[in-house]
Amino acid sequence: MDRIDNHTTVKQLQLGLAQGDFSSVELTREYLDRIQQLNPRINAFITVTEDQALAQAEDADNLIARGDGQAMTGIPLAHKDIFCTDGITTTCGSHMLENFQAPYSATVIEKFNAQHAVMLGKTNMDEFAMGSSNETSYFGPVKNPWNLECVPGGSSGGSAAAVAASMTAAATGTDTGGSIRQPAALSGITGLKPTYGLVSRYGMIAFASSLDQAGPMARSAQDCALLLQAMAGFDRRDSTSLQRDVPDYEATLEQDLAGLRIGLPAEFFAEGLNPAVAKAVDEAIEQYKKLGATIKDISLPNSKFAVPTYYVVATAECSSNLSRFDGVRFGHRCDEPKDLEDLYKRSRGEGFGAEVKRRILTGTYALSAGYYDAFYLKGQKLRRLISQDFAQAFEQVDVIAGPTAPDVAFKIGDKSDDPVSMYLQDIFTISVNLAGLPGMSIPAGFVDGKPVGLQLIGNYFDEARLLNVAHQLQLNSDWHLQSPEVI
Ligand code: GLN
């Protein structure tokens, strides 16, 4: 019984379920089998929610039989373990939350539940979403399905690997500085980081609140459109959620690209970029020319400040957000504390891993009274300049394109002792978060058998256009249809 193959899409599953080709229970069992078979090698899931998934699938089948199915009814999905799920452990990849069960579900989860989607489980991630390789997870590294010696990217590496290895139809991720797009690139899938404020952050464990956004990770742009449709929308429980209508993302996918203006920022094709990755990106751009797009050279002069700016702003915000993990209200608590101070120190010392501690220390320093102006305030000013660069660019072009990451997937362990080289993984993605813009990564070829990602950046709330531009390339290329040998 093989209803799913290595490139089954959510779209195909929707049609199959609607036509009665298979039931959601049958599908769910098949994905659970694949998880059982592959997860010991890939480590993409921290928790597999088998019983609940089958119960949800049964409910979904009943609804579909009654004609009450919605777009996501019965579709098996996996969620990054950063989203709170009522009654199911939410670890955020940390020892600190190893046994944490949230008393409520994140809005994103509720929205999928409301449509009776199926949750297969919670995916592995860098601890508190801090990392670019999934190696900072307390639950061990995730292996890249394309090459099991390599990282899948991070921090949403479990979701990326699960989609790449067809252990789920699609998944959710979050992106603070690149954590949807960079793992999508390194794992050969399609991922979208929405405009800040489009998807509710309620119930999503905070890393850097002014940058965090949730988004879809899937096999195709069309699938990302379907998932985003379910995820997006105003939520009064998130004060940064924006009140505006959500367009029909699928409706505009087929528009042709004649007259589309694509900008190529000089800064994204400079030193540090693997020439073979540059070549693959160039080929994708050539395709766009054939599809009627015009290409324009542009400049984002302040993007050179993006990585240092991010590591001031994000660490400052994380030092504040993570202060709630004090061993008192929830999270890990040390054994037999001597006094309150000992309780705080040892609970946090034992609960957090090295990278999280490094960030808390850096952020606390950047926010300290004597250094606030020199670091945090300056970071905020640079953030403004970075946003202004994009605003100017979008006066001349509709979409900005370039590489998602400077290189293809690297070996596990290769960068773990060198935080700065790890931080440079996000050199092309981070400015998008600082500006709050939407960005995508789509497959654009291979180097040494490892996937390359093309990044597309849009103006605020231009997700429909990004999805259209990505979908049109996917109609005219087959990079996204390749699948790794592991399966
Ligand atoms: N890699 C970046 C970091 O380590 C971005 C992570 C993210 O987007 N969550 O912070």
CSV table of C-alpha atoms and ligand atoms in Angstrom, one decimal:
chain,number,residue,atom,x,y,z
A,1,MET,CA,0.0,0.0,0.0
A,2,ASP,CA,1.9,3.0,-1.2
A,3,ARG,CA,-0.2,6.1,-1.3
A,4,ILE,CA,2.7,8.4,-0.7
A,5,ASP,CA,5.9,8.5,-2.7
A,6,ASN,CA,9.0,10.6,-2.3
A,7,HIS,CA,7.4,13.7,-3.7
A,8,THR,CA,3.8,13.6,-2.7
A,9,THR,CA,2.5,17.1,-2.2
A,10,VAL,CA,-0.2,18.4,0.1
A,11,LYS,CA,-2.1,19.4,-3.0
A,12,GLN,CA,-2.1,15.8,-4.2
A,13,LEU,CA,-3.2,14.6,-0.8
A,14,GLN,CA,-6.1,17.1,-0.7
A,15,LEU,CA,-7.3,15.9,-4.1
A,16,GLY,CA,-6.9,12.2,-3.2
A,17,LEU,CA,-8.8,12.7,0.1
A,18,ALA,CA,-11.6,14.6,-1.6
A,19,GLN,CA,-11.9,11.9,-4.3
A,20,GLY,CA,-11.9,9.1,-1.8
A,21,ASP,CA,-8.7,7.5,-3.3
A,22,PHE,CA,-7.5,6.9,0.3
A,23,SER,CA,-8.5,7.9,3.8
A,24,SER,CA,-6.7,10.1,6.2
A,25,VAL,CA,-6.2,7.1,8.5
A,26,GLU,CA,-4.5,5.2,5.7
A,27,LEU,CA,-2.3,8.2,4.9
A,28,THR,CA,-1.4,8.9,8.5
A,29,ARG,CA,-0.4,5.2,9.1
A,30,GLU,CA,1.9,5.4,6.1
A,31,TYR,CA,3.6,8.5,7.3
A,32,LEU,CA,3.9,7.1,10.8
A,33,ASP,CA,5.5,4.0,9.2
A,34,ARG,CA,8.0,6.1,7.4
A,35,ILE,CA,8.8,8.0,10.6
A,36,GLN,CA,9.4,4.7,12.4
A,37,GLN,CA,11.6,3.5,9.6
A,38,LEU,CA,13.6,6.7,9.0
A,39,ASN,CA,13.7,8.7,12.3
A,40,PRO,CA,16.3,6.5,14.0
A,41,ARG,CA,18.7,7.6,11.2
A,42,ILE,CA,17.6,11.2,10.7
A,43,ASN,CA,16.4,12.3,14.2
A,44,ALA,CA,13.9,14.8,12.7
A,45,PHE,CA,11.2,14.2,15.4
A,46,ILE,CA,11.5,14.8,19.1
A,47,THR,CA,8.0,13.5,19.8
A,48,VAL,CA,5.8,11.3,17.6
A,49,THR,CA,2.1,11.6,18.5
A,50,GLU,CA,0.9,8.3,17.0
A,51,ASP,CA,-2.3,7.7,18.9
A,52,GLN,CA,-3.5,11.3,18.7
A,53,ALA,CA,-2.6,11.4,15.0
A,54,LEU,CA,-4.7,8.3,14.2
A,55,ALA,CA,-7.6,9.7,16.3
A,56,GLN,CA,-7.4,13.0,14.5
A,57,ALA,CA,-7.3,11.2,11.1
A,58,GLU,CA,-10.4,9.2,12.0
A,59,ASP,CA,-12.3,12.4,12.9
A,60,ALA,CA,-11.1,13.9,9.7
A,61,ASP,CA,-12.3,10.9,7.7
A,62,ASN,CA,-15.8,11.3,9.3
A,63,LEU,CA,-15.9,14.9,8.4
A,64,ILE,CA,-14.8,14.3,4.8
A,65,ALA,CA,-17.4,11.5,4.5
A,66,ARG,CA,-20.1,14.0,5.6
A,67,GLY,CA,-18.9,16.6,3.1
A,68,ASP,CA,-17.6,18.8,5.9
A,69,GLY,CA,-13.9,18.7,5.1
A,70,GLN,CA,-11.9,21.9,4.8
A,71,ALA,CA,-8.6,22.6,3.0
A,72,MET,CA,-6.3,21.0,5.7
A,73,THR,CA,-8.8,18.3,6.9
A,74,GLY,CA,-7.0,15.0,7.2
A,75,ILE,CA,-3.6,16.3,6.0
A,76,PRO,CA,-0.6,14.9,8.0
A,77,LEU,CA,1.7,17.6,9.2
A,78,ALA,CA,4.6,18.0,11.6
A,79,HIS,CA,5.2,21.0,13.9
A,80,LYS,CA,8.4,22.5,15.1
A,81,ASP,CA,8.7,21.8,18.8
A,82,ILE,CA,8.6,25.5,19.5
A,83,PHE,CA,4.8,25.7,19.2
A,84,CYS,CA,3.0,25.0,22.4
A,85,THR,CA,0.7,22.0,22.1
A,86,ASP,CA,-1.9,21.4,24.8
A,87,GLY,CA,-1.1,18.2,26.7
A,88,ILE,CA,1.9,17.2,24.5
A,89,THR,CA,5.4,18.0,25.5
A,90,THR,CA,6.9,21.1,24.0
A,91,THR,CA,10.7,21.1,24.5
A,92,CYS,CA,12.0,23.9,22.3
A,93,GLY,CA,15.0,21.6,21.8
A,94,SER,CA,16.1,22.2,25.4
A,95,HIS,CA,16.8,20.3,28.6
A,96,MET,CA,15.2,23.2,30.3
A,97,LEU,CA,11.8,22.2,28.8
A,98,GLU,CA,12.4,18.5,28.4
A,99,ASN,CA,9.2,17.7,30.3
A,100,PHE,CA,7.2,20.8,29.7
A,101,GLN,CA,3.5,20.4,28.8
A,102,ALA,CA,1.9,23.6,27.9
A,103,PRO,CA,-1.7,24.2,29.2
A,104,TYR,CA,-2.8,25.6,25.8
A,105,SER,CA,-1.9,25.4,22.2
A,106,ALA,CA,-0.3,28.1,20.0
A,107,THR,CA,-2.6,29.9,17.6
A,108,VAL,CA,-0.9,28.2,14.6
A,109,ILE,CA,-1.7,24.8,16.1
A,110,GLU,CA,-5.2,25.8,16.9
A,111,LYS,CA,-5.8,27.0,13.4
A,112,PHE,CA,-4.7,23.6,12.0
A,113,ASN,CA,-6.8,21.8,14.6
A,114,ALA,CA,-9.8,23.9,13.7
A,115,GLN,CA,-9.4,22.6,10.1
A,116,HIS,CA,-8.9,19.0,11.4
A,117,ALA,CA,-5.4,18.6,10.1
A,118,VAL,CA,-3.4,15.7,11.6
A,119,MET,CA,-0.4,16.3,13.7
A,120,LEU,CA,2.2,13.5,13.3
A,121,GLY,CA,4.6,14.9,15.9
A,122,LYS,CA,6.9,17.6,17.0
A,123,THR,CA,10.2,18.2,15.1
A,124,ASN,CA,13.7,18.6,16.3
A,125,MET,CA,15.3,22.1,16.4
A,126,ASP,CA,18.3,24.0,17.7
A,127,GLU,CA,17.8,24.8,21.4
A,128,PHE,CA,15.4,27.8,21.6
A,129,ALA,CA,15.8,28.2,17.8
A,130,MET,CA,19.4,29.4,18.3
A,131,GLY,CA,21.6,27.9,15.6
A,132,SER,CA,22.0,27.2,11.9
A,133,SER,CA,22.7,23.4,12.0
A,134,ASN,CA,20.4,21.8,14.5
A,135,GLU,CA,23.5,20.8,16.5
A,136,THR,CA,22.5,22.8,19.5
A,137,SER,CA,19.5,20.6,20.2
A,138,TYR,CA,19.5,18.8,23.5
A,139,PHE,CA,18.0,15.9,21.6
A,140,GLY,CA,20.9,15.4,19.3
A,141,PRO,CA,21.7,16.6,15.8
A,142,VAL,CA,19.4,16.1,12.9
A,143,LYS,CA,20.9,14.4,9.8
A,144,ASN,CA,20.5,15.8,6.4
A,145,PRO,CA,18.5,13.3,4.3
A,146,TRP,CA,20.7,14.1,1.3
A,147,ASN,CA,23.9,13.2,3.1
A,148,LEU,CA,23.6,11.7,6.5
A,149,GLU,CA,27.0,13.1,7.5
A,150,CYS,CA,25.8,16.7,7.0
A,151,VAL,CA,23.6,19.1,8.9
A,152,PRO,CA,20.1,19.9,7.6
A,153,GLY,CA,20.5,23.5,8.5
A,154,GLY,CA,18.7,25.2,11.4
A,155,SER,CA,17.1,26.0,13.5
A,156,SER,CA,14.0,24.4,11.9
A,157,GLY,CA,16.2,21.5,10.8
A,158,GLY,CA,13.9,18.7,12.0
A,159,SER,CA,11.0,20.1,10.0
A,160,ALA,CA,13.2,20.5,6.9
A,161,ALA,CA,14.6,17.0,7.1
A,162,ALA,CA,11.2,15.5,7.8
A,163,VAL,CA,9.8,17.1,4.7
A,164,ALA,CA,12.8,16.2,2.6
A,165,ALA,CA,12.6,12.6,3.6
A,166,SER,CA,8.8,12.5,3.1
A,167,MET,CA,8.2,11.7,6.8
A,168,THR,CA,5.5,14.3,6.6
A,169,ALA,CA,3.5,16.0,3.9
A,170,ALA,CA,4.6,19.4,5.1
A,171,ALA,CA,5.7,21.1,8.3
A,172,THR,CA,5.8,24.4,10.2
A,173,GLY,CA,8.9,26.3,11.1
A,174,THR,CA,10.0,29.6,12.6
A,175,ASP,CA,12.4,32.1,11.3
A,176,THR,CA,14.2,34.7,13.4
A,177,GLY,CA,17.2,35.2,11.3
A,178,GLY,CA,16.9,32.5,8.6
A,179,SER,CA,15.6,29.4,10.4
A,180,ILE,CA,13.0,28.5,7.8
A,181,ARG,CA,14.9,29.6,4.7
A,182,GLN,CA,18.4,28.3,5.5
A,183,PRO,CA,17.3,24.7,6.4
A,184,ALA,CA,14.9,24.7,3.5
A,185,ALA,CA,17.9,25.5,1.2
A,186,LEU,CA,20.3,23.0,2.8
A,187,SER,CA,17.6,20.2,2.8
A,188,GLY,CA,16.2,20.9,-0.7
A,189,ILE,CA,12.7,22.0,0.1
A,190,THR,CA,10.6,25.1,-0.2
A,191,GLY,CA,10.1,27.4,2.9
A,192,LEU,CA,8.5,30.8,3.5
A,193,LYS,CA,9.1,33.3,6.2
A,194,PRO,CA,6.1,35.7,6.2
A,195,THR,CA,6.0,39.4,6.8
A,196,TYR,CA,6.4,40.1,10.5
A,197,GLY,CA,2.9,40.2,12.0
A,198,LEU,CA,1.1,38.1,9.4
A,199,VAL,CA,1.2,34.9,11.5
A,200,SER,CA,0.4,34.9,15.2
A,201,ARG,CA,3.3,34.4,17.6
A,202,TYR,CA,0.9,33.4,20.4
A,203,GLY,CA,2.1,30.2,22.0
A,204,MET,CA,5.3,30.2,20.0
A,205,ILE,CA,8.1,30.1,22.5
A,206,ALA,CA,9.9,33.5,22.1
A,207,PHE,CA,13.5,33.8,21.1
A,208,ALA,CA,13.7,37.4,19.7
A,209,SER,CA,10.1,38.8,19.7
A,210,SER,CA,10.6,41.6,17.2
A,211,LEU,CA,12.1,39.1,14.6
A,212,ASP,CA,10.3,35.7,15.2
A,213,GLN,CA,7.8,34.6,12.5
A,214,ALA,CA,6.3,31.3,11.9
A,215,GLY,CA,5.9,29.9,8.3
A,216,PRO,CA,5.4,26.8,6.2
A,217,MET,CA,8.0,24.3,5.0
A,218,ALA,CA,6.9,22.1,2.2
A,219,ARG,CA,7.8,20.3,-1.1
A,220,SER,CA,6.5,23.1,-3.3
A,221,ALA,CA,5.5,26.8,-3.4
A,222,GLN,CA,1.9,25.6,-4.0
A,223,ASP,CA,2.0,23.7,-0.7
A,224,CYS,CA,3.4,26.7,1.1
A,225,ALA,CA,0.5,28.7,-0.2
A,226,LEU,CA,-2.0,26.1,1.2
A,227,LEU,CA,-0.3,26.1,4.6
A,228,LEU,CA,0.1,29.8,4.8
A,229,GLN,CA,-3.6,30.2,4.1
A,230,ALA,CA,-4.3,28.2,7.2
A,231,MET,CA,-1.7,29.9,9.4
A,232,ALA,CA,-2.1,33.6,8.5
A,233,GLY,CA,-4.5,36.1,10.1
A,234,PHE,CA,-5.1,38.5,12.9
A,235,ASP,CA,-4.9,37.2,16.4
A,236,ARG,CA,-6.0,39.5,19.3
A,237,ARG,CA,-3.8,37.5,21.6
A,238,ASP,CA,-0.6,38.7,19.8
A,239,SER,CA,-0.2,42.5,20.1
A,240,THR,CA,2.1,42.5,17.1
A,241,SER,CA,-0.4,40.7,14.9
A,242,LEU,CA,-1.7,42.8,12.0
A,243,GLN,CA,-5.3,43.3,11.3
A,244,ARG,CA,-5.7,43.0,7.6
A,245,ASP,CA,-7.4,40.6,5.1
A,246,VAL,CA,-5.6,37.5,4.1
A,247,PRO,CA,-5.6,37.1,0.3
A,248,ASP,CA,-6.3,33.8,-1.4
A,249,TYR,CA,-2.7,32.7,-2.0
A,250,GLU,CA,-3.5,29.9,-4.4
A,251,ALA,CA,-5.6,32.1,-6.7
A,252,THR,CA,-2.6,34.0,-8.0
A,253,LEU,CA,-0.1,31.2,-8.4
A,254,GLU,CA,-0.7,30.8,-12.1
A,255,GLN,CA,-0.1,34.4,-13.1
A,256,ASP,CA,2.6,34.8,-15.7
A,257,LEU,CA,5.8,36.7,-14.9
A,258,ALA,CA,5.9,38.9,-18.0
A,259,GLY,CA,7.3,42.3,-16.9
A,260,LEU,CA,8.3,41.1,-13.4
A,261,ARG,CA,11.3,43.1,-12.2
A,262,ILE,CA,13.9,41.1,-10.2
A,263,GLY,CA,16.7,42.8,-8.4
A,264,LEU,CA,20.0,41.2,-7.7
A,265,PRO,CA,21.8,42.8,-4.8
A,266,ALA,CA,25.6,43.1,-5.5
A,267,GLU,CA,26.2,42.4,-1.8
A,268,PHE,CA,24.6,38.9,-2.0
A,269,PHE,CA,27.0,37.8,-4.8
A,270,ALA,CA,30.2,38.8,-3.1
A,271,GLU,CA,33.1,37.2,-1.1
A,272,GLY,CA,32.2,34.2,1.0
A,273,LEU,CA,29.7,32.8,-1.5
A,274,ASN,CA,30.7,29.4,-2.9
A,275,PRO,CA,31.1,30.0,-6.7
A,276,ALA,CA,29.2,26.7,-7.5
A,277,VAL,CA,26.2,28.0,-5.4
A,278,ALA,CA,26.5,31.3,-7.3
A,279,LYS,CA,26.4,29.4,-10.6
A,280,ALA,CA,23.3,27.5,-9.6
A,281,VAL,CA,21.6,30.7,-8.6
A,282,ASP,CA,22.5,32.3,-11.9
A,283,GLU,CA,20.9,29.4,-13.8
A,284,ALA,CA,17.7,29.9,-11.9
A,285,ILE,CA,17.8,33.6,-12.7
A,286,GLU,CA,18.3,32.7,-16.4
A,287,GLN,CA,15.1,30.7,-16.1
A,288,TYR,CA,13.3,33.8,-14.9
A,289,LYS,CA,14.5,35.7,-17.9
A,290,LYS,CA,13.0,33.1,-20.1
A,291,LEU,CA,9.7,33.5,-18.2
A,292,GLY,CA,9.6,37.2,-19.0
A,293,ALA,CA,11.3,38.8,-16.0
A,294,THR,CA,13.7,41.6,-16.3
A,295,ILE,CA,16.8,41.6,-14.2
A,296,LYS,CA,18.2,44.7,-12.5
A,297,ASP,CA,21.4,45.1,-10.4
A,298,ILE,CA,20.7,46.7,-7.1
A,299,SER,CA,22.5,47.5,-3.9
A,300,LEU,CA,21.7,47.0,-0.3
A,301,PRO,CA,24.7,48.9,1.1
A,302,ASN,CA,23.9,48.4,4.8
A,303,SER,CA,23.4,44.7,4.6
A,304,LYS,CA,27.0,44.3,5.6
A,305,PHE,CA,25.9,45.3,9.1
A,306,ALA,CA,23.1,42.8,9.2
A,307,VAL,CA,24.9,40.0,11.1
A,308,PRO,CA,26.4,42.1,13.8
A,309,THR,CA,23.1,44.1,14.2
A,310,TYR,CA,21.2,40.9,14.5
A,311,TYR,CA,23.5,39.5,17.1
A,312,VAL,CA,23.0,42.6,19.3
A,313,VAL,CA,19.2,42.9,18.8
A,314,ALA,CA,18.4,39.1,18.9
A,315,THR,CA,20.6,38.4,21.9
A,316,ALA,CA,19.3,41.4,23.8
A,317,GLU,CA,15.7,40.2,23.3
A,318,CYS,CA,16.5,36.6,24.1
A,319,SER,CA,18.2,37.6,27.3
A,320,SER,CA,15.0,39.2,28.4
A,321,ASN,CA,12.7,36.5,27.0
A,322,LEU,CA,14.6,33.6,28.5
A,323,SER,CA,14.7,35.2,32.0
A,324,ARG,CA,11.3,33.5,32.6
A,325,PHE,CA,13.0,30.1,32.8
A,326,ASP,CA,14.0,30.4,36.4
A,327,GLY,CA,13.3,27.0,37.8
A,328,VAL,CA,10.4,28.4,39.8
A,329,ARG,CA,7.3,28.5,37.6
A,330,PHE,CA,8.2,25.9,35.0
A,331,GLY,CA,11.1,24.3,33.3
A,332,HIS,CA,14.0,22.4,34.8
A,333,ARG,CA,14.6,22.8,38.5
A,334,CYS,CA,17.9,21.7,40.1
A,335,ASP,CA,17.9,19.2,42.9
A,336,GLU,CA,18.0,20.4,46.5
A,337,PRO,CA,18.8,24.1,46.1
A,338,LYS,CA,20.5,25.7,49.1
A,339,ASP,CA,18.7,29.0,48.7
A,340,LEU,CA,16.9,31.0,46.0
A,341,GLU,CA,20.1,32.2,44.3
A,342,ASP,CA,21.4,28.7,44.2
A,343,LEU,CA,18.1,27.6,42.7
A,344,TYR,CA,18.3,30.2,39.9
A,345,LYS,CA,21.9,29.6,39.2
A,346,ARG,CA,21.9,25.8,39.1
A,347,SER,CA,18.5,25.5,37.4
A,348,ARG,CA,19.6,27.8,34.5
A,349,GLY,CA,23.1,26.5,34.5
A,350,GLU,CA,21.9,22.9,34.1
A,351,GLY,CA,18.9,23.6,31.9
A,352,PHE,CA,20.5,25.7,29.1
A,353,GLY,CA,23.1,24.6,26.7
A,354,ALA,CA,26.3,26.4,25.7
A,355,GLU,CA,24.9,28.4,22.8
A,356,VAL,CA,21.9,29.7,24.7
A,357,LYS,CA,24.2,30.7,27.6
A,358,ARG,CA,26.5,32.6,25.2
A,359,ARG,CA,23.5,34.5,23.8
A,360,ILE,CA,22.0,35.4,27.2
A,361,LEU,CA,25.4,36.7,28.3
A,362,THR,CA,25.9,38.7,25.1
A,363,GLY,CA,22.4,40.1,25.3
A,364,THR,CA,22.6,41.0,28.9
A,365,TYR,CA,25.8,42.8,28.3
A,366,ALA,CA,24.4,44.7,25.3
A,367,LEU,CA,21.5,45.9,27.4
A,368,SER,CA,23.5,46.8,30.5
A,369,ALA,CA,23.2,50.5,31.4
A,370,GLY,CA,26.8,51.4,30.5
A,371,TYR,CA,26.6,49.8,27.1
A,372,TYR,CA,23.0,50.3,26.0
A,373,ASP,CA,23.8,53.2,23.8
A,374,ALA,CA,26.9,51.7,22.3
A,375,PHE,CA,25.2,48.4,21.3
A,376,TYR,CA,21.5,48.1,21.6
A,377,LEU,CA,20.6,51.6,20.5
A,378,LYS,CA,23.1,51.5,17.7
A,379,GLY,CA,21.7,48.2,16.6
A,380,GLN,CA,18.3,49.7,16.4
A,381,LYS,CA,19.6,52.5,14.2
A,382,LEU,CA,21.3,50.1,11.9
A,383,ARG,CA,18.1,48.2,11.7
A,384,ARG,CA,16.4,51.3,10.4
A,385,LEU,CA,19.1,51.8,7.8
A,386,ILE,CA,18.8,48.2,6.6
A,387,SER,CA,15.0,48.6,6.2
A,388,GLN,CA,15.5,51.8,4.3
A,389,ASP,CA,17.8,50.0,1.8
A,390,PHE,CA,15.0,47.6,1.1
A,391,ALA,CA,12.4,50.3,0.8
A,392,GLN,CA,14.6,52.0,-1.8
A,393,ALA,CA,15.2,48.7,-3.7
A,394,PHE,CA,11.4,48.0,-3.8
A,395,GLU,CA,10.9,51.4,-5.6
A,396,GLN,CA,12.8,49.8,-8.5
A,397,VAL,CA,12.0,46.1,-8.4
A,398,ASP,CA,9.2,43.8,-7.4
A,399,VAL,CA,11.2,40.9,-6.0
A,400,ILE,CA,14.8,40.6,-4.8
A,401,ALA,CA,16.7,37.3,-5.6
A,402,GLY,CA,19.9,35.8,-4.5
A,403,PRO,CA,21.4,32.8,-2.7
A,404,THR,CA,19.7,31.7,0.5
A,405,ALA,CA,22.9,30.5,2.2
A,406,PRO,CA,26.6,31.0,1.2
A,407,ASP,CA,27.2,27.3,0.8
A,408,VAL,CA,25.5,23.9,0.7
A,409,ALA,CA,25.2,21.6,3.8
A,410,PHE,CA,28.3,21.2,5.8
A,411,LYS,CA,29.5,18.2,7.8
A,412,ILE,CA,28.1,17.7,11.3
A,413,GLY,CA,30.8,19.1,13.7
A,414,ASP,CA,32.5,21.2,11.1
A,415,LYS,CA,31.4,24.6,12.5
A,416,SER,CA,30.3,23.8,16.0
A,417,ASP,CA,33.4,25.2,17.6
A,418,ASP,CA,33.4,28.3,15.6
A,419,PRO,CA,30.3,30.4,16.4
A,420,VAL,CA,31.2,33.2,14.0
A,421,SER,CA,31.4,31.0,11.0
A,422,MET,CA,28.1,29.5,12.1
A,423,TYR,CA,26.6,33.0,12.4
A,424,LEU,CA,27.7,33.7,8.8
A,425,GLN,CA,25.3,31.0,7.6
A,426,ASP,CA,22.6,33.6,7.8
A,427,ILE,CA,24.4,36.4,6.1
A,428,PHE,CA,21.8,36.6,3.3
A,429,THR,CA,18.7,35.9,5.3
A,430,ILE,CA,19.1,38.0,8.5
A,431,SER,CA,18.5,41.4,7.0
A,432,VAL,CA,15.0,40.3,5.9
A,433,ASN,CA,14.1,39.6,9.5
A,434,LEU,CA,15.6,42.9,10.7
A,435,ALA,CA,13.3,44.7,8.1
A,436,GLY,CA,10.3,42.5,8.8
A,437,LEU,CA,9.9,41.5,5.2
A,438,PRO,CA,8.7,38.2,3.7
A,439,GLY,CA,11.3,35.8,2.2
A,440,MET,CA,11.3,32.4,0.6
A,441,SER,CA,13.8,29.7,-0.2
A,442,ILE,CA,13.2,27.4,-3.1
A,443,PRO,CA,15.3,24.5,-4.6
A,444,ALA,CA,17.7,25.7,-7.4
A,445,GLY,CA,20.0,22.9,-8.2
A,446,PHE,CA,22.7,20.8,-6.5
A,447,VAL,CA,26.4,21.1,-5.7
A,448,ASP,CA,28.2,17.8,-4.9
A,449,GLY,CA,24.8,16.1,-4.6
A,450,LYS,CA,23.6,18.7,-2.0
A,451,PRO,CA,20.8,21.1,-2.6
A,452,VAL,CA,21.2,24.8,-3.3
A,453,GLY,CA,18.5,27.3,-2.3
A,454,LEU,CA,17.4,30.4,-4.2
A,455,GLN,CA,16.1,33.2,-2.0
A,456,LEU,CA,13.3,35.4,-3.1
A,457,ILE,CA,12.5,38.5,-1.0
A,458,GLY,CA,9.3,40.5,-1.3
A,459,ASN,CA,7.9,43.8,-0.1
A,460,TYR,CA,5.7,43.9,3.0
A,461,PHE,CA,2.6,41.5,2.6
A,462,ASP,CA,3.7,40.5,-0.8
A,463,GLU,CA,3.6,36.8,0.0
A,464,ALA,CA,1.1,36.1,-2.8
A,465,ARG,CA,3.6,37.5,-5.3
A,466,LEU,CA,6.5,35.6,-3.8
A,467,LEU,CA,4.5,32.4,-4.0
A,468,ASN,CA,3.5,33.1,-7.6
A,469,VAL,CA,7.2,33.8,-8.6
A,470,ALA,CA,8.3,30.6,-6.8
A,471,HIS,CA,5.5,28.5,-8.3
A,472,GLN,CA,6.3,29.7,-11.8
A,473,LEU,CA,9.9,28.5,-11.5
A,474,GLN,CA,8.7,25.2,-10.1
A,475,LEU,CA,6.4,24.7,-13.1
A,476,ASN,CA,9.5,25.2,-15.3
A,477,SER,CA,12.2,23.3,-13.4
A,478,ASP,CA,12.4,20.0,-11.5
A,479,TRP,CA,14.9,20.7,-8.7
A,480,HIS,CA,12.1,20.6,-6.1
A,481,LEU,CA,11.0,17.2,-7.5
A,482,GLN,CA,14.3,15.5,-6.6
A,483,SER,CA,14.4,13.4,-3.5
A,484,PRO,CA,17.2,12.0,-1.5
A,485,GLU,CA,18.4,8.4,-1.7
A,486,VAL,CA,17.9,7.7,2.0
A,487,ILE,CA,14.3,6.9,1.1
B,1,GLN,N1,20.8,31.0,12.8
B,1,GLN,C1,20.3,32.2,13.4
B,1,GLN,C2,20.6,32.1,14.9
B,1,GLN,O1,21.3,31.3,15.3
B,1,GLN,C3,18.8,32.3,13.1
B,1,GLN,C4,18.0,31.4,14.0
B,1,GLN,C5,16.6,31.6,13.7
B,1,GLN,O2,16.1,32.1,12.7
B,1,GLN,N2,15.8,31.1,14.7
B,1,GLN,O3,20.1,32.9,15.6
